[in-house]
């Protein structure tokens, strides 16, 4: 799949999941920034991907894309939003070629030239034939991601599948490993690689004739359906940070009317995009567990910038930055984030809040404050309550956390935050008054 198409379908899936089918075709296309015709083609494309992904299932277990996402999300242990990563994230010719290479290496070790012959003889007639350079590039990629390894100390090198993990473990050990990966992928972040590993382990167990119920003992769901899609650019950004490289992308703010724009490749149909072209130096990635959001923190012409990763499309690497300058900017960012609850770089302010202990039983209020309160401290305490104090950059990011304690938390300082909390609770109270 071309990178542009992958971006479009990620934004398509996110909007479809978050709106749960509330939009009709015209409204959906307008919100996404595409035509109704493109909407229909994308739906057909995604259904084809689903059929490819689940083609090994019996017909009665086949999954209908729109039905599965809108109504049956919690009925399956498989996160539906992941199927783009499983199935069509490569162009058709690449997908066919890599499958043939791995299939040929499944039974024996081969050289690059021998693998070239295998591809040439087995590749579909409508696909272009690869040359030796292409095959070596594919082998280098597979070696870098850990799928294959070189064997022998002299040229020509032979390549072999790295199957030690599944070949050397017993079935009971594979089941234990599968259960661990299943739990961690469903409850920790990032998740995509964990789910892909889980799928590989599942296929190996089913090949060894394990019962299906033995490899699906749990159902783990994460509240934020769309945050998995934000991982599409996560590892590319982390790689750019590691290599000190600037990046370019088309950015759509969460406040923008549209969330995607096609590339203007035809000058006859060129139109002004709704997104903003950005070039910036990525410094840090932050995850907000409370709202399920990924953020990119970077340095650009306007200084430190913050981007929601869900708005990043058409991502690509740019020039390499000077390592010394990169380290200076990274240190500058860390200094600005010293008192940040999440990513706020505003002026520091001291927050004092009074937390009331529950009646009988364990003091779960205090336990939660100590667990989640970051660098804040309990400065006063008696049998009924305790006072928690913390210095943070602004009050916007800590406010939802304080509000989540309900009547067990009373904000004392600053007075402006106290007044904001009182106004919000009065508004909430008004919602529940008798009609």
Short mmCIF file of C-alpha atoms in Angstrom, two decimals:
data_model
loop_
_atom_site.label_atom_id
_atom_site.label_comp_id
_atom_site.label_asym_id
_atom_site.label_seq_id
_atom_site.Cartn_x
_atom_site.Cartn_y
_atom_site.Cartn_z
CA UNK A 1 0.00 0.00 0.00
CA UNK A 2 1.31 3.46 -0.87
CA UNK A 3 2.09 5.68 2.10
CA UNK A 4 -0.60 8.20 1.11
CA UNK A 5 -3.23 5.47 0.97
CA UNK A 6 -2.14 4.09 4.33
CA UNK A 7 -2.57 7.54 5.94
CA UNK A 8 -6.01 7.90 4.42
CA UNK A 9 -7.20 4.54 5.67
CA UNK A 10 -5.83 5.17 9.16
CA UNK A 11 -7.76 8.45 9.37
CA UNK A 12 -10.78 6.68 7.84
CA UNK A 13 -10.71 3.95 10.49
CA UNK A 14 -10.23 6.40 13.35
CA UNK A 15 -13.20 8.49 12.30
CA UNK A 16 -15.37 5.43 11.66
CA UNK A 17 -14.64 3.99 15.11
CA UNK A 18 -15.03 7.26 17.02
CA UNK A 19 -18.35 8.15 15.34
CA UNK A 20 -19.73 4.58 15.47
CA UNK A 21 -21.55 4.94 12.17
CA UNK A 22 -23.27 8.23 13.14
CA UNK A 23 -22.41 9.90 9.79
CA UNK A 24 -23.91 9.14 6.41
CA UNK A 25 -21.65 8.80 3.36
CA UNK A 26 -21.73 12.49 2.45
CA UNK A 27 -21.07 13.70 6.01
CA UNK A 28 -18.27 11.19 6.47
CA UNK A 29 -16.54 12.16 3.23
CA UNK A 30 -16.83 15.89 4.03
CA UNK A 31 -15.39 15.45 7.53
CA UNK A 32 -12.50 13.38 6.24
CA UNK A 33 -11.79 15.69 3.30
CA UNK A 34 -12.41 13.19 0.47
CA UNK A 35 -15.08 12.71 -2.18
CA UNK A 36 -18.01 10.32 -1.77
CA UNK A 37 -16.55 8.25 -4.61
CA UNK A 38 -13.25 7.95 -2.70
CA UNK A 39 -15.24 7.01 0.41
CA UNK A 40 -16.88 4.13 -1.46
CA UNK A 41 -13.55 2.97 -2.93
CA UNK A 42 -11.92 3.06 0.52
CA UNK A 43 -14.73 0.96 2.01
CA UNK A 44 -14.26 -1.61 -0.76
CA UNK A 45 -10.49 -1.55 -0.23
CA UNK A 46 -10.82 -2.14 3.51
CA UNK A 47 -13.24 -5.01 2.97
CA UNK A 48 -10.71 -6.61 0.63
CA UNK A 49 -8.07 -6.26 3.34
CA UNK A 50 -10.35 -7.92 5.89
CA UNK A 51 -11.00 -10.81 3.52
CA UNK A 52 -7.24 -11.20 2.97
CA UNK A 53 -6.53 -11.07 6.68
CA UNK A 54 -9.14 -13.66 7.62
CA UNK A 55 -9.00 -15.84 4.50
CA UNK A 56 -7.81 -18.84 6.54
CA UNK A 57 -10.94 -18.82 8.72
CA UNK A 58 -14.00 -20.97 7.97
CA UNK A 59 -16.65 -19.10 5.98
CA UNK A 60 -19.05 -18.88 8.93
CA UNK A 61 -16.37 -17.12 10.98
CA UNK A 62 -15.56 -14.53 8.29
CA UNK A 63 -15.71 -10.95 9.50
CA UNK A 64 -17.68 -8.19 7.80
CA UNK A 65 -15.69 -4.96 8.12
CA UNK A 66 -18.41 -2.41 8.79
CA UNK A 67 -20.45 -4.72 11.04
CA UNK A 68 -17.40 -5.80 13.01
CA UNK A 69 -16.25 -2.28 13.74
CA UNK A 70 -19.61 -0.72 14.49
CA UNK A 71 -21.33 -3.41 16.49
CA UNK A 72 -19.09 -6.34 17.43
CA UNK A 73 -15.85 -4.73 18.55
CA UNK A 74 -15.96 -6.34 21.99
CA UNK A 75 -17.00 -9.78 20.69
CA UNK A 76 -13.49 -10.65 19.46
CA UNK A 77 -10.09 -10.95 21.07
CA UNK A 78 -8.56 -9.54 17.87
CA UNK A 79 -8.33 -5.72 17.80
CA UNK A 80 -9.93 -4.90 14.45
CA UNK A 81 -7.98 -1.66 14.15
CA UNK A 82 -4.78 -3.65 13.77
CA UNK A 83 -5.52 -5.38 10.52
CA UNK A 84 -3.81 -2.69 8.43
CA UNK A 85 -0.55 -3.61 10.13
CA UNK A 86 -1.16 -7.30 9.48
CA UNK A 87 -2.25 -7.32 5.89
CA UNK A 88 -1.67 -4.54 3.41
CA UNK A 89 0.99 -2.19 4.72
CA UNK A 90 3.18 -3.18 1.72
CA UNK A 91 2.73 -2.75 -2.00
CA UNK A 92 1.39 -5.84 -3.74
CA UNK A 93 4.70 -6.63 -5.48
CA UNK A 94 6.63 -6.30 -2.18
CA UNK A 95 4.11 -8.44 -0.35
CA UNK A 96 4.30 -11.20 -2.97
CA UNK A 97 8.10 -11.06 -3.11
CA UNK A 98 8.63 -11.22 0.65
CA UNK A 99 6.16 -14.09 0.94
CA UNK A 100 8.04 -16.05 -1.72
CA UNK A 101 11.41 -15.36 -0.06
CA UNK A 102 10.18 -16.52 3.34
CA UNK A 103 8.46 -19.53 1.83
CA UNK A 104 11.65 -20.59 0.03
CA UNK A 105 13.71 -20.17 3.20
CA UNK A 106 11.21 -22.14 5.26
CA UNK A 107 12.77 -25.48 4.41
CA UNK A 108 16.41 -24.69 3.53
CA UNK A 109 19.08 -21.98 3.55
CA UNK A 110 19.69 -20.26 0.20
CA UNK A 111 21.92 -17.60 -1.37
CA UNK A 112 20.62 -14.32 -2.83
CA UNK A 113 20.98 -15.62 -6.40
CA UNK A 114 19.12 -18.83 -5.57
CA UNK A 115 16.34 -16.75 -4.01
CA UNK A 116 16.25 -14.56 -7.13
CA UNK A 117 15.61 -17.68 -9.22
CA UNK A 118 12.83 -18.76 -6.83
CA UNK A 119 11.10 -15.37 -7.16
CA UNK A 120 11.51 -15.21 -10.92
CA UNK A 121 9.95 -18.65 -11.37
CA UNK A 122 7.08 -18.23 -8.90
CA UNK A 123 6.06 -14.54 -9.10
CA UNK A 124 2.66 -13.83 -10.64
CA UNK A 125 2.74 -12.94 -14.34
CA UNK A 126 1.24 -9.44 -13.88
CA UNK A 127 3.92 -8.38 -11.35
CA UNK A 128 7.31 -6.95 -12.41
CA UNK A 129 10.27 -9.33 -12.16
CA UNK A 130 12.84 -8.31 -9.51
CA UNK A 131 16.57 -7.91 -10.13
CA UNK A 132 19.41 -8.98 -7.84
CA UNK A 133 19.64 -5.52 -6.24
CA UNK A 134 15.95 -5.66 -5.27
CA UNK A 135 16.31 -9.13 -3.75
CA UNK A 136 19.35 -8.08 -1.73
CA UNK A 137 17.44 -5.02 -0.50
CA UNK A 138 14.56 -7.27 0.60
CA UNK A 139 16.97 -9.62 2.37
CA UNK A 140 18.64 -6.71 4.16
CA UNK A 141 15.21 -5.51 5.36
CA UNK A 142 14.22 -8.98 6.60
CA UNK A 143 17.56 -9.29 8.37
CA UNK A 144 17.19 -5.89 10.04
CA UNK A 145 13.75 -6.76 11.45
CA UNK A 146 15.06 -10.09 12.74
CA UNK A 147 13.14 -12.48 10.49
CA UNK A 148 16.16 -14.07 8.80
CA UNK A 149 19.90 -14.37 9.50
CA UNK A 150 23.09 -14.86 7.51
CA UNK A 151 24.93 -18.15 7.92
CA UNK A 152 28.47 -19.00 6.86
CA UNK A 153 31.52 -16.77 7.17
CA UNK A 154 32.43 -16.44 3.49
CA UNK A 155 30.62 -15.21 0.40
CA UNK A 156 28.24 -16.01 -1.12
CA UNK A 157 26.28 -15.77 2.13
CA UNK A 158 23.34 -18.05 2.72
CA UNK A 159 20.21 -16.93 4.49
CA UNK A 160 17.99 -18.90 6.87
CA UNK A 161 14.78 -18.29 8.80
CA UNK A 162 15.23 -17.31 12.45
CA UNK A 163 12.77 -19.77 13.94
CA UNK A 164 14.57 -20.61 17.16
CA UNK A 165 11.87 -19.08 19.35
CA UNK A 166 9.08 -21.40 18.24
CA UNK A 167 11.23 -24.39 17.34
CA UNK A 168 13.02 -24.79 20.68
CA UNK A 169 10.04 -24.23 23.01
CA UNK A 170 7.66 -26.99 24.04
CA UNK A 171 3.94 -26.57 23.42
CA UNK A 172 3.32 -25.77 27.11
CA UNK A 173 6.08 -23.13 27.01
CA UNK A 174 4.58 -21.64 23.83
CA UNK A 175 1.16 -21.47 25.53
CA UNK A 176 2.67 -19.70 28.55
CA UNK A 177 4.50 -17.26 26.27
CA UNK A 178 1.32 -16.65 24.26
CA UNK A 179 -0.67 -15.89 27.43
CA UNK A 180 1.99 -13.43 28.62
CA UNK A 181 2.18 -11.63 25.25
CA UNK A 182 -1.63 -11.56 25.02
CA UNK A 183 -1.96 -9.88 28.42
CA UNK A 184 0.89 -7.40 27.85
CA UNK A 185 -0.23 -6.42 24.33
CA UNK A 186 -3.78 -5.84 25.59
CA UNK A 187 -2.84 -3.75 28.62
CA UNK A 188 0.49 -2.03 27.91
CA UNK A 189 1.79 0.47 25.35
CA UNK A 190 2.88 0.44 22.62
CA UNK A 191 0.76 -2.51 21.49
CA UNK A 192 1.10 -3.11 17.77
CA UNK A 193 4.30 -5.16 17.86
CA UNK A 194 2.94 -7.21 20.75
CA UNK A 195 -0.21 -8.06 18.81
CA UNK A 196 1.83 -9.04 15.77
CA UNK A 197 3.98 -11.33 17.94
CA UNK A 198 0.83 -12.78 19.46
CA UNK A 199 -0.54 -13.56 15.99
CA UNK A 200 2.67 -15.33 15.02
CA UNK A 201 2.60 -17.44 18.18
CA UNK A 202 -1.07 -18.27 17.61
CA UNK A 203 -0.38 -19.52 14.08
CA UNK A 204 2.46 -21.72 15.35
CA UNK A 205 0.26 -23.21 18.09
CA UNK A 206 -2.59 -23.90 15.65
CA UNK A 207 -0.10 -25.51 13.24
CA UNK A 208 0.91 -27.86 16.07
CA UNK A 209 -2.78 -28.84 16.47
CA UNK A 210 -3.45 -26.99 19.72
CA UNK A 211 -7.12 -26.51 20.51
CA UNK A 212 -8.41 -23.06 19.50
CA UNK A 213 -9.79 -22.35 23.00
CA UNK A 214 -6.35 -23.05 24.47
CA UNK A 215 -4.83 -20.06 22.67
CA UNK A 216 -7.69 -17.63 23.32
CA UNK A 217 -8.26 -17.79 27.07
CA UNK A 218 -8.62 -14.04 27.65
CA UNK A 219 -10.40 -10.99 26.24
CA UNK A 220 -8.42 -7.76 26.74
CA UNK A 221 -9.76 -4.48 25.51
CA UNK A 222 -8.42 -0.96 25.84
CA UNK A 223 -10.89 1.89 26.28
CA UNK A 224 -9.43 4.09 23.53
CA UNK A 225 -10.02 2.31 20.24
CA UNK A 226 -8.10 4.79 18.10
CA UNK A 227 -4.83 5.07 20.02
CA UNK A 228 -3.45 1.92 18.37
CA UNK A 229 -3.69 3.71 15.02
CA UNK A 230 -1.51 6.52 16.39
CA UNK A 231 1.32 3.98 16.63
CA UNK A 232 1.53 3.99 12.80
CA UNK A 233 4.21 6.70 12.93
CA UNK A 234 5.53 5.98 16.44
CA UNK A 235 8.53 3.83 15.55
CA UNK A 236 9.41 6.01 12.55
CA UNK A 237 9.53 9.02 14.87
CA UNK A 238 11.56 7.16 17.50
CA UNK A 239 13.99 6.10 14.76
CA UNK A 240 14.32 9.73 13.59
CA UNK A 241 15.04 10.80 17.19
CA UNK A 242 17.69 8.11 17.51
CA UNK A 243 19.34 9.26 14.25
CA UNK A 244 18.93 13.02 15.07
CA UNK A 245 17.00 13.59 11.84
CA UNK A 246 14.43 16.26 11.10
CA UNK A 247 11.04 15.13 9.77
CA UNK A 248 8.42 16.52 7.39
CA UNK A 249 4.69 15.86 7.50
CA UNK A 250 1.29 17.30 6.72
CA UNK A 251 -0.41 18.12 10.01
CA UNK A 252 -4.11 18.38 10.82
CA UNK A 253 -4.94 20.02 14.14
CA UNK A 254 -7.69 18.32 16.22
CA UNK A 255 -9.65 21.58 15.77
CA UNK A 256 -9.43 21.41 11.96
CA UNK A 257 -12.62 20.76 10.00
CA UNK A 258 -10.91 17.98 8.03
CA UNK A 259 -8.53 15.23 9.11
CA UNK A 260 -6.97 14.20 5.77
CA UNK A 261 -6.02 15.62 2.36
CA UNK A 262 -4.96 13.71 -0.73
CA UNK A 263 -1.60 14.51 -2.29
CA UNK A 264 -1.83 17.02 -5.16
CA UNK A 265 -0.13 14.85 -7.77
CA UNK A 266 -2.17 16.09 -10.75
CA UNK A 267 -1.69 19.84 -11.47
CA UNK A 268 -5.06 19.96 -13.27
CA UNK A 269 -6.87 19.07 -10.05
CA UNK A 270 -4.60 20.81 -7.57
CA UNK A 271 -6.43 22.36 -4.65
CA UNK A 272 -5.48 24.09 -1.44
CA UNK A 273 -4.92 21.60 1.37
CA UNK A 274 -6.51 22.00 4.80
CA UNK A 275 -3.43 20.65 6.56
CA UNK A 276 -0.21 22.49 7.41
CA UNK A 277 3.16 21.42 6.06
CA UNK A 278 5.62 21.08 8.92
CA UNK A 279 9.37 20.47 9.13
CA UNK A 280 10.63 19.97 12.65
CA UNK A 281 13.26 18.20 14.77
CA UNK A 282 11.60 15.47 16.91
CA UNK A 283 12.89 15.39 20.49
CA UNK A 284 10.49 13.30 22.57
CA UNK A 285 7.31 11.21 22.37
CA UNK A 286 4.81 11.35 25.25
CA UNK A 287 1.75 9.17 25.88
CA UNK A 288 -1.24 10.48 27.83
CA UNK A 289 -2.78 7.41 29.46
CA UNK A 290 -5.78 9.38 30.74
CA UNK A 291 -7.06 10.26 27.27
CA UNK A 292 -5.22 7.62 25.21
CA UNK A 293 -3.24 10.14 23.11
CA UNK A 294 0.26 10.18 21.67
CA UNK A 295 2.15 13.49 21.44
CA UNK A 296 5.25 14.48 19.49
CA UNK A 297 7.41 17.18 21.12
CA UNK A 298 9.85 18.82 18.74
CA UNK A 299 11.87 21.93 17.93
CA UNK A 300 11.09 24.14 14.92
CA UNK A 301 11.29 27.74 13.77
CA UNK A 302 8.85 28.81 16.50
CA UNK A 303 10.70 26.97 19.26
CA UNK A 304 9.29 23.98 21.13
CA UNK A 305 6.23 22.58 19.32
CA UNK A 306 3.68 19.94 20.33
CA UNK A 307 1.73 17.77 17.88
CA UNK A 308 -1.02 15.21 18.41
CA UNK A 309 0.22 12.17 16.51
CA UNK A 310 -3.27 11.41 15.22
CA UNK A 311 -2.97 14.52 13.03
CA UNK A 312 0.32 13.52 11.37
CA UNK A 313 0.06 12.34 7.73
CA UNK A 314 2.50 11.93 4.81
CA UNK A 315 5.41 11.47 7.24
CA UNK A 316 8.99 11.36 5.92
CA UNK A 317 12.52 11.90 7.21
CA UNK A 318 14.50 15.03 6.25
CA UNK A 319 18.03 16.34 6.92
CA UNK A 320 20.23 15.15 9.78
CA UNK A 321 20.78 17.64 12.62
CA UNK A 322 24.10 18.37 14.30
CA UNK A 323 24.36 15.98 17.31
CA UNK A 324 25.60 18.74 19.66
CA UNK A 325 22.76 21.07 18.68
CA UNK A 326 20.27 18.19 19.02
CA UNK A 327 21.51 17.46 22.56
CA UNK A 328 21.16 21.16 23.47
CA UNK A 329 17.56 21.30 22.26
CA UNK A 330 16.69 18.03 23.99
CA UNK A 331 18.11 19.39 27.26
CA UNK A 332 16.16 22.63 26.73
CA UNK A 333 12.96 20.61 26.33
CA UNK A 334 13.64 18.55 29.47
CA UNK A 335 14.16 21.76 31.42
CA UNK A 336 10.82 23.14 30.21
CA UNK A 337 9.11 19.85 31.13
CA UNK A 338 10.60 19.70 34.63
CA UNK A 339 7.29 20.68 36.26
CA UNK A 340 5.01 19.45 33.49
CA UNK A 341 2.18 17.11 34.51
CA UNK A 342 2.19 15.89 30.90
CA UNK A 343 3.50 18.25 28.19
CA UNK A 344 2.58 21.75 29.42
CA UNK A 345 5.52 24.19 29.21
CA UNK A 346 3.75 27.17 30.82
CA UNK A 347 4.65 29.06 34.01
CA UNK A 348 4.95 26.90 37.18
CA UNK A 349 2.17 27.17 39.76
CA UNK A 350 1.75 25.43 43.15
CA UNK A 351 -1.42 23.37 43.57
CA UNK A 352 -2.72 22.42 47.03
CA UNK A 353 -5.58 19.95 47.33
CA UNK A 354 -7.29 18.34 50.32
CA UNK A 355 -8.14 14.66 49.95
CA UNK A 356 -10.70 13.11 52.29
CA UNK A 357 -10.07 9.56 53.50
CA UNK A 358 -12.79 6.93 52.94
CA UNK A 359 -14.66 5.60 55.95
CA UNK A 360 -13.81 2.02 56.84
CA UNK A 361 -11.47 -0.30 54.99
CA UNK A 362 -8.30 0.38 53.00
CA UNK A 363 -7.42 4.00 52.25
CA UNK A 364 -7.64 3.66 48.48
CA UNK A 365 -7.69 7.46 48.06
CA UNK A 366 -4.25 7.86 49.61
CA UNK A 367 -2.91 4.82 47.75
CA UNK A 368 -4.03 6.28 44.43
CA UNK A 369 -2.58 9.73 45.19
CA UNK A 370 0.79 8.20 46.12
CA UNK A 371 0.72 6.03 42.99
CA UNK A 372 -0.35 8.66 40.46
CA UNK A 373 0.69 11.94 42.08
CA UNK A 374 4.11 12.06 40.38
CA UNK A 375 6.52 14.30 42.35
CA UNK A 376 3.81 15.84 44.56
CA UNK A 377 4.00 15.37 48.34
CA UNK A 378 1.63 14.98 51.26
CA UNK A 379 2.45 17.96 53.51
CA UNK A 380 -0.27 17.65 56.21
CA UNK A 381 -2.32 14.71 57.44
CA UNK A 382 -4.83 13.78 60.12
CA UNK A 383 -7.36 11.02 60.62
CA UNK A 384 -9.96 12.52 58.26
CA UNK A 385 -7.93 13.96 55.40
CA UNK A 386 -4.51 14.89 54.02
CA UNK A 387 -3.20 17.83 52.00
CA UNK A 388 -1.29 17.15 48.79
CA UNK A 389 1.00 19.77 47.23
CA UNK A 390 2.68 19.87 43.83
CA UNK A 391 4.28 22.47 41.55
CA UNK A 392 3.19 22.07 37.92
CA UNK A 393 3.36 24.01 34.66
CA UNK A 394 -0.17 25.39 34.56
CA UNK A 395 -3.32 23.71 35.87
CA UNK A 396 -4.96 22.53 32.63
CA UNK A 397 -3.41 19.05 32.60
CA UNK A 398 -3.73 18.23 36.31
CA UNK A 399 -7.37 19.36 36.48
CA UNK A 400 -8.95 16.14 35.04
CA UNK A 401 -6.96 14.06 37.52
CA UNK A 402 -8.15 16.15 40.47
CA UNK A 403 -11.72 16.10 39.16
CA UNK A 404 -11.66 12.29 38.87
CA UNK A 405 -11.63 12.00 42.69
CA UNK A 406 -15.09 13.57 42.89
CA UNK A 407 -16.17 14.61 46.38
CA UNK A 408 -13.00 13.09 47.88
CA UNK A 409 -10.90 16.04 46.61
CA UNK A 410 -11.16 19.75 47.45
CA UNK A 411 -8.84 22.20 45.65
CA UNK A 412 -7.46 24.81 48.07
CA UNK A 413 -4.95 26.73 45.93
CA UNK A 414 -4.55 28.50 43.58
CA UNK A 415 -7.84 30.35 44.04
CA UNK A 416 -8.37 30.61 40.27
CA UNK A 417 -8.29 26.81 39.92
CA UNK A 418 -10.61 26.47 42.92
CA UNK A 419 -13.14 28.81 41.28
CA UNK A 420 -12.89 26.90 37.98
CA UNK A 421 -13.58 23.61 39.76
CA UNK A 422 -16.58 25.09 41.63
CA UNK A 423 -18.03 26.42 38.36
CA UNK A 424 -17.59 23.05 36.64
CA UNK A 425 -19.21 21.10 39.47
CA UNK A 426 -22.16 23.53 39.47
CA UNK A 427 -22.56 22.97 35.75
CA UNK A 428 -22.48 19.19 36.24
CA UNK A 429 -25.02 19.48 39.07
CA UNK A 430 -27.36 21.44 36.78
CA UNK A 431 -27.41 18.50 34.35
CA UNK A 432 -28.97 16.27 37.03
CA UNK A 433 -31.60 18.68 38.40
CA UNK A 434 -35.25 17.66 38.10
CA UNK A 435 -36.92 18.62 34.83
#
